[in-house]
mmCIF file of C-alpha atoms in Angstrom:
data_model
loop_
_atom_site.group_PDB
_atom_site.id
_atom_site.type_symbol
_atom_site.label_atom_id
_atom_site.label_comp_id
_atom_site.label_asym_id
_atom_site.label_seq_id
_atom_site.Cartn_x
_atom_site.Cartn_y
_atom_site.Cartn_z
ATOM 1 C CA GLY I 1069 -6.512 0.647 13.451
ATOM 2 C CA ASN I 1070 -8.739 -0.769 10.718
ATOM 3 C CA SER I 1071 -9.301 -4.401 10.206
ATOM 4 C CA VAL I 1072 -11.530 -6.725 8.327
ATOM 5 C CA THR I 1073 -12.499 -10.291 9.186
ATOM 6 C CA GLN I 1074 -14.162 -12.548 6.749
ATOM 7 C CA MET I 1075 -15.052 -16.188 6.934
ATOM 8 C CA GLU I 1076 -12.402 -18.673 6.068
ATOM 9 C CA GLY I 1077 -12.731 -20.728 2.957
ATOM 10 C CA PRO I 1078 -12.697 -22.563 0.867
ATOM 11 C CA VAL I 1079 -16.455 -22.612 0.279
ATOM 12 C CA THR I 1080 -17.860 -25.197 -2.129
ATOM 13 C CA LEU I 1081 -21.453 -24.927 -3.358
ATOM 14 C CA SER I 1082 -23.600 -26.665 -5.895
ATOM 15 C CA GLU I 1083 -24.925 -24.571 -8.749
ATOM 16 C CA GLU I 1084 -28.110 -22.615 -7.776
ATOM 17 C CA ALA I 1085 -27.250 -22.813 -4.101
ATOM 18 C CA PHE I 1086 -27.505 -19.763 -1.760
ATOM 19 C CA LEU I 1087 -24.323 -17.994 -0.872
ATOM 20 C CA THR I 1088 -23.366 -16.100 2.208
ATOM 21 C CA ILE I 1089 -19.826 -14.853 2.980
ATOM 22 C CA ASN I 1090 -19.528 -13.181 6.312
ATOM 23 C CA CYS I 1091 -17.554 -9.944 6.755
ATOM 24 C CA THR I 1092 -17.184 -7.876 9.890
ATOM 25 C CA TYR I 1093 -14.962 -4.853 10.417
ATOM 26 C CA THR I 1094 -13.452 -2.441 12.896
ATOM 27 C CA ALA I 1095 -12.584 1.010 11.746
ATOM 28 C CA THR I 1096 -11.799 4.604 12.780
ATOM 29 C CA GLY I 1097 -13.671 7.329 11.113
ATOM 30 C CA TYR I 1098 -16.546 6.602 8.651
ATOM 31 C CA PRO I 1099 -15.743 3.531 6.532
ATOM 32 C CA SER I 1100 -16.919 2.854 2.991
ATOM 33 C CA LEU I 1101 -17.286 -0.882 2.443
ATOM 34 C CA PHE I 1102 -16.471 -2.925 -0.644
ATOM 35 C CA TRP I 1103 -16.546 -6.404 -2.012
ATOM 36 C CA TYR I 1104 -13.916 -7.254 -4.609
ATOM 37 C CA VAL I 1105 -13.695 -10.438 -6.695
ATOM 38 C CA GLN I 1106 -10.517 -11.992 -8.173
ATOM 39 C CA TYR I 1107 -10.773 -14.549 -10.873
ATOM 40 C CA PRO I 1108 -7.767 -16.878 -11.459
ATOM 41 C CA GLY I 1109 -4.846 -15.089 -12.936
ATOM 42 C CA GLU I 1110 -6.471 -11.712 -12.794
ATOM 43 C CA GLY I 1111 -6.437 -8.544 -10.681
ATOM 44 C CA LEU I 1112 -9.233 -7.454 -8.389
ATOM 45 C CA GLN I 1113 -12.671 -6.252 -9.764
ATOM 46 C CA LEU I 1114 -15.035 -4.188 -7.747
ATOM 47 C CA LEU I 1115 -18.205 -6.215 -7.190
ATOM 48 C CA LEU I 1116 -20.212 -3.790 -5.076
ATOM 49 C CA LYS I 1117 -19.923 -0.983 -2.485
ATOM 50 C CA ALA I 1118 -21.760 0.882 0.191
ATOM 51 C CA THR I 1119 -20.602 4.245 1.546
ATOM 52 C CA LYS I 1120 -22.906 4.746 4.521
ATOM 53 C CA ALA I 1121 -24.884 2.876 7.098
ATOM 54 C CA ASP I 1122 -27.976 0.966 5.788
ATOM 55 C CA ASP I 1123 -26.847 1.377 2.178
ATOM 56 C CA LYS I 1124 -27.287 -1.778 0.152
ATOM 57 C CA GLY I 1125 -24.812 -2.504 -2.654
ATOM 58 C CA SER I 1126 -25.749 -4.826 -5.417
ATOM 59 C CA ASN I 1127 -24.362 -6.099 -8.643
ATOM 60 C CA LYS I 1128 -24.763 -9.242 -10.798
ATOM 61 C CA GLY I 1129 -27.216 -10.693 -8.355
ATOM 62 C CA PHE I 1130 -24.856 -10.217 -5.384
ATOM 63 C CA GLU I 1131 -25.973 -8.001 -2.500
ATOM 64 C CA ALA I 1132 -24.516 -6.623 0.758
ATOM 65 C CA THR I 1133 -25.957 -4.296 3.331
ATOM 66 C CA TYR I 1134 -23.836 -1.947 5.460
ATOM 67 C CA ARG I 1135 -24.742 -2.647 9.093
ATOM 68 C CA LYS I 1136 -23.232 -0.196 11.379
ATOM 69 C CA GLU I 1137 -24.831 -1.717 14.511
ATOM 70 C CA THR I 1138 -23.215 -5.081 13.877
ATOM 71 C CA THR I 1139 -20.234 -3.722 11.894
ATOM 72 C CA SER I 1140 -20.940 -6.140 9.176
ATOM 73 C CA PHE I 1141 -21.175 -6.259 5.351
ATOM 74 C CA HIS I 1142 -22.096 -9.831 4.531
ATOM 75 C CA LEU I 1143 -22.174 -10.894 0.844
ATOM 76 C CA GLU I 1144 -25.123 -12.855 -0.429
ATOM 77 C CA LYS I 1145 -26.346 -14.277 -3.698
ATOM 78 C CA GLY I 1146 -29.577 -16.216 -4.042
ATOM 79 C CA SER I 1147 -28.387 -18.633 -6.765
ATOM 80 C CA VAL I 1148 -24.757 -19.200 -7.645
ATOM 81 C CA GLN I 1149 -23.371 -20.167 -10.991
ATOM 82 C CA VAL I 1150 -20.190 -22.006 -11.978
ATOM 83 C CA SER I 1151 -18.873 -18.662 -13.371
ATOM 84 C CA ASP I 1152 -19.023 -17.224 -9.808
ATOM 85 C CA SER I 1153 -16.084 -19.416 -8.791
ATOM 86 C CA ALA I 1154 -13.462 -16.931 -7.665
ATOM 87 C CA VAL I 1155 -11.881 -15.406 -4.525
ATOM 88 C CA TYR I 1156 -13.925 -12.745 -2.747
ATOM 89 C CA PHE I 1157 -12.425 -9.974 -0.749
ATOM 90 C CA CYS I 1158 -14.221 -7.738 1.765
ATOM 91 C CA ALA I 1159 -12.450 -4.317 2.132
ATOM 92 C CA LEU I 1160 -12.837 -0.878 3.607
ATOM 93 C CA THR I 1161 -11.478 2.637 3.308
ATOM 94 C CA THR I 1162 -11.953 5.406 5.913
ATOM 95 C CA THR I 1163 -12.019 9.060 5.125
ATOM 96 C CA TYR I 1164 -11.585 11.548 7.919
ATOM 97 C CA SER I 1165 -10.731 15.124 8.094
ATOM 98 C CA GLY I 1166 -7.397 16.107 6.831
ATOM 99 C CA ALA I 1167 -6.378 12.565 5.947
ATOM 100 C CA GLY I 1168 -7.804 11.700 2.625
ATOM 101 C CA SER I 1169 -6.634 8.333 1.377
ATOM 102 C CA TYR I 1170 -7.753 5.489 -0.760
ATOM 103 C CA GLN I 1171 -5.960 3.012 1.345
ATOM 104 C CA LEU I 1172 -7.916 -0.254 1.291
ATOM 105 C CA THR I 1173 -7.862 -2.655 4.224
ATOM 106 C CA PHE I 1174 -8.744 -6.131 3.007
ATOM 107 C CA GLY I 1175 -9.941 -9.244 4.571
ATOM 108 C CA LYS I 1176 -8.020 -12.545 3.863
ATOM 109 C CA GLY I 1177 -10.301 -13.557 1.118
ATOM 110 C CA THR I 1178 -12.765 -16.471 0.643
ATOM 111 C CA LYS I 1179 -12.356 -18.882 -2.176
ATOM 112 C CA LEU I 1180 -15.651 -19.987 -3.669
ATOM 113 C CA SER I 1181 -15.989 -23.037 -5.871
ATOM 114 C CA VAL I 1182 -19.275 -23.775 -7.582
ATOM 115 C CA ILE I 1183 -19.760 -27.239 -8.962
ATOM 116 C CA PRO I 1184 -22.328 -28.138 -11.662
ATOM 117 C CA LYS E 1149 -11.317 3.032 -22.469
ATOM 118 C CA ALA E 1150 -8.302 0.991 -21.608
ATOM 119 C CA GLY E 1151 -7.927 -0.344 -18.129
ATOM 120 C CA VAL E 1152 -5.042 -0.152 -15.698
ATOM 121 C CA THR E 1153 -2.013 -1.745 -17.307
ATOM 122 C CA GLN E 1154 0.962 -3.206 -15.497
ATOM 123 C CA THR E 1155 4.302 -4.302 -16.952
ATOM 124 C CA PRO E 1156 5.870 -6.753 -16.954
ATOM 125 C CA ARG E 1157 3.215 -9.343 -16.090
ATOM 126 C CA TYR E 1158 5.846 -11.852 -14.898
ATOM 127 C CA LEU E 1159 9.334 -11.389 -13.531
ATOM 128 C CA ILE E 1160 11.909 -13.722 -12.054
ATOM 129 C CA LYS E 1161 14.848 -12.260 -10.094
ATOM 130 C CA THR E 1162 17.380 -13.616 -7.709
ATOM 131 C CA ARG E 1163 18.099 -12.564 -4.060
ATOM 132 C CA GLY E 1164 19.928 -9.249 -3.819
ATOM 133 C CA GLN E 1165 18.851 -7.887 -7.166
ATOM 134 C CA GLN E 1166 16.586 -4.952 -7.560
ATOM 135 C CA VAL E 1167 13.384 -4.660 -9.629
ATOM 136 C CA THR E 1168 11.135 -1.928 -11.116
ATOM 137 C CA LEU E 1169 7.533 -2.487 -11.815
ATOM 138 C CA SER E 1170 5.362 -0.107 -13.918
ATOM 139 C CA CYS E 1171 1.764 0.910 -13.765
ATOM 140 C CA SER E 1172 -0.255 3.011 -16.221
ATOM 141 C CA PRO E 1173 -3.549 4.140 -14.810
ATOM 142 C CA ILE E 1174 -6.760 4.608 -16.674
ATOM 143 C CA SER E 1175 -6.691 7.779 -18.825
ATOM 144 C CA GLY E 1176 -7.694 10.724 -16.660
ATOM 145 C CA HIS E 1177 -7.036 8.963 -13.321
ATOM 146 C CA ARG E 1178 -4.523 10.792 -11.146
ATOM 147 C CA SER E 1179 -4.497 8.548 -7.981
ATOM 148 C CA VAL E 1180 -2.369 5.441 -8.075
ATOM 149 C CA SER E 1181 -1.973 2.920 -5.218
ATOM 150 C CA TRP E 1182 0.139 -0.176 -4.925
ATOM 151 C CA TYR E 1183 -0.624 -3.421 -3.059
ATOM 152 C CA GLN E 1184 1.345 -6.580 -2.358
ATOM 153 C CA GLN E 1185 -0.591 -9.899 -2.400
ATOM 154 C CA THR E 1186 0.873 -13.047 -0.793
ATOM 155 C CA PRO E 1187 -0.766 -16.208 0.315
ATOM 156 C CA GLY E 1188 0.368 -15.691 3.856
ATOM 157 C CA GLN E 1189 -0.275 -11.983 4.439
ATOM 158 C CA GLY E 1190 -3.068 -11.393 1.927
ATOM 159 C CA LEU E 1191 -3.403 -7.976 0.349
ATOM 160 C CA GLN E 1192 -1.262 -5.279 1.977
ATOM 161 C CA PHE E 1193 -1.150 -1.588 1.148
ATOM 162 C CA LEU E 1194 2.262 -0.265 -0.124
ATOM 163 C CA PHE E 1195 1.824 3.339 -1.292
ATOM 164 C CA GLU E 1196 -0.451 5.831 -2.741
ATOM 165 C CA TYR E 1197 0.321 8.716 -5.105
ATOM 166 C CA PHE E 1198 -1.628 11.727 -6.334
ATOM 167 C CA SER E 1199 -0.248 14.395 -8.574
ATOM 168 C CA GLU E 1200 3.305 13.075 -8.269
ATOM 169 C CA THR E 1201 3.227 13.229 -4.439
ATOM 170 C CA GLN E 1202 3.221 10.207 -2.075
ATOM 171 C CA ARG E 1203 0.147 10.718 -0.024
ATOM 172 C CA ASN E 1204 0.217 7.612 2.105
ATOM 173 C CA LYS E 1205 2.610 4.688 2.795
ATOM 174 C CA GLY E 1206 2.072 1.266 4.297
ATOM 175 C CA ASN E 1207 4.295 -0.585 6.735
ATOM 176 C CA PHE E 1208 6.985 -1.824 4.447
ATOM 177 C CA PRO E 1209 10.760 -1.516 4.762
ATOM 178 C CA GLY E 1210 12.662 1.264 2.994
ATOM 179 C CA ARG E 1211 13.698 -1.221 0.265
ATOM 180 C CA PHE E 1212 10.245 -0.557 -1.168
ATOM 181 C CA SER E 1213 9.906 2.714 -2.901
ATOM 182 C CA GLY E 1214 7.832 4.336 -5.658
ATOM 183 C CA ARG E 1215 7.159 7.438 -7.637
ATOM 184 C CA GLN E 1216 4.615 8.972 -9.976
ATOM 185 C CA PHE E 1217 5.259 10.911 -13.140
ATOM 186 C CA SER E 1218 3.506 13.961 -14.465
ATOM 187 C CA ASN E 1219 1.472 11.721 -16.830
ATOM 188 C CA SER E 1220 0.237 9.789 -13.695
ATOM 189 C CA ARG E 1221 2.169 6.711 -14.556
ATOM 190 C CA SER E 1222 3.804 5.110 -11.596
ATOM 191 C CA GLU E 1223 6.687 2.872 -10.806
ATOM 192 C CA MET E 1224 7.665 0.925 -7.790
ATOM 193 C CA ASN E 1225 11.122 -0.328 -6.973
ATOM 194 C CA VAL E 1226 12.282 -3.008 -4.627
ATOM 195 C CA SER E 1227 16.004 -3.113 -3.919
ATOM 196 C CA THR E 1228 18.006 -5.952 -2.356
ATOM 197 C CA LEU E 1229 15.366 -8.531 -3.138
ATOM 198 C CA GLU E 1230 14.546 -11.153 -0.518
ATOM 199 C CA LEU E 1231 12.741 -14.513 -1.028
ATOM 200 C CA GLY E 1232 9.745 -13.029 0.948
ATOM 201 C CA ASP E 1233 9.259 -10.374 -1.723
ATOM 202 C CA SER E 1234 7.798 -12.952 -4.028
ATOM 203 C CA ALA E 1235 4.267 -11.845 -4.530
ATOM 204 C CA LEU E 1236 1.677 -10.490 -6.864
ATOM 205 C CA TYR E 1237 2.008 -6.692 -6.975
ATOM 206 C CA LEU E 1238 -1.190 -4.882 -7.831
ATOM 207 C CA CYS E 1239 -1.648 -1.362 -8.940
ATOM 208 C CA ALA E 1240 -4.990 0.518 -8.756
ATOM 209 C CA SER E 1241 -6.052 3.884 -10.027
ATOM 210 C CA SER E 1242 -8.890 6.267 -9.288
ATOM 211 C CA ILE E 1243 -10.126 9.497 -10.870
ATOM 212 C CA ASP E 1244 -10.621 11.411 -7.584
ATOM 213 C CA PRO E 1245 -8.105 12.811 -5.191
ATOM 214 C CA PRO E 1246 -7.389 10.498 -2.325
ATOM 215 C CA GLY E 1247 -10.272 10.395 0.058
ATOM 216 C CA GLN E 1248 -12.764 12.277 -2.061
ATOM 217 C CA GLY E 1249 -15.519 11.142 -4.437
ATOM 218 C CA HIS E 1250 -16.766 7.575 -4.256
ATOM 219 C CA ASN E 1251 -13.346 6.030 -3.458
ATOM 220 C CA GLU E 1252 -13.757 3.611 -6.420
ATOM 221 C CA GLN E 1253 -10.484 2.115 -7.449
ATOM 222 C CA PHE E 1254 -9.698 0.102 -10.565
ATOM 223 C CA PHE E 1255 -7.157 -2.604 -10.348
ATOM 224 C CA GLY E 1256 -4.676 -3.850 -13.025
ATOM 225 C CA PRO E 1257 -3.841 -7.599 -13.513
ATOM 226 C CA GLY E 1258 -0.717 -7.395 -11.441
ATOM 227 C CA THR E 1259 2.920 -8.297 -11.838
ATOM 228 C CA ARG E 1260 3.914 -11.725 -10.552
ATOM 229 C CA LEU E 1261 7.411 -11.325 -9.075
ATOM 230 C CA THR E 1262 9.301 -14.503 -8.145
ATOM 231 C CA VAL E 1263 12.515 -14.244 -6.200
ATOM 232 C CA LEU E 1264 14.877 -17.242 -6.323
#
């Protein structure tokens, strides 16, 4: 079956620090990979995505590269801001012949706190 | 364009009762999925609907059920509530049929269910 493992939090960084949140996966078929962000009291927002190997997803200064050889999709940002404080989820879907589905498999989430 | 809306936002029930949660997808979106979010289990897939048909179902007991209407709005029902059903229930919608397109899903703010 599918699974996603991401680094345990919480992670506390000072403003302008470099961020890395590790994510590895196991999947059947050909996964698409996602990072979602959840701000306090809100639902999930798609942060970035990559649909095939070596694709790089990017948004709002965040980046992640789909690495098939290491089955990883680590999230990075060069300089975090207080407004980046949230919970980040790595997720995947797989699409294979005759079984189209949007079912997302999520990691446990990593809480990021950025202090001024 | 309005986002995914979920009603009610907060709900308090007692054990043994039943509850119905509602989700209105983004206009034009025909795929709707439901997820349960708890601190212990994280985000878990409940069901997925497209064109009023359940396309996929997660590993939840039969007390959890859902349906989709011709206007793509969806409801989920939980009967005989248990304390462990306390969770944030998230709905997500997508414009494409399940497993096609770019698999991008848009989440609502969720319904916070508390079972006493």
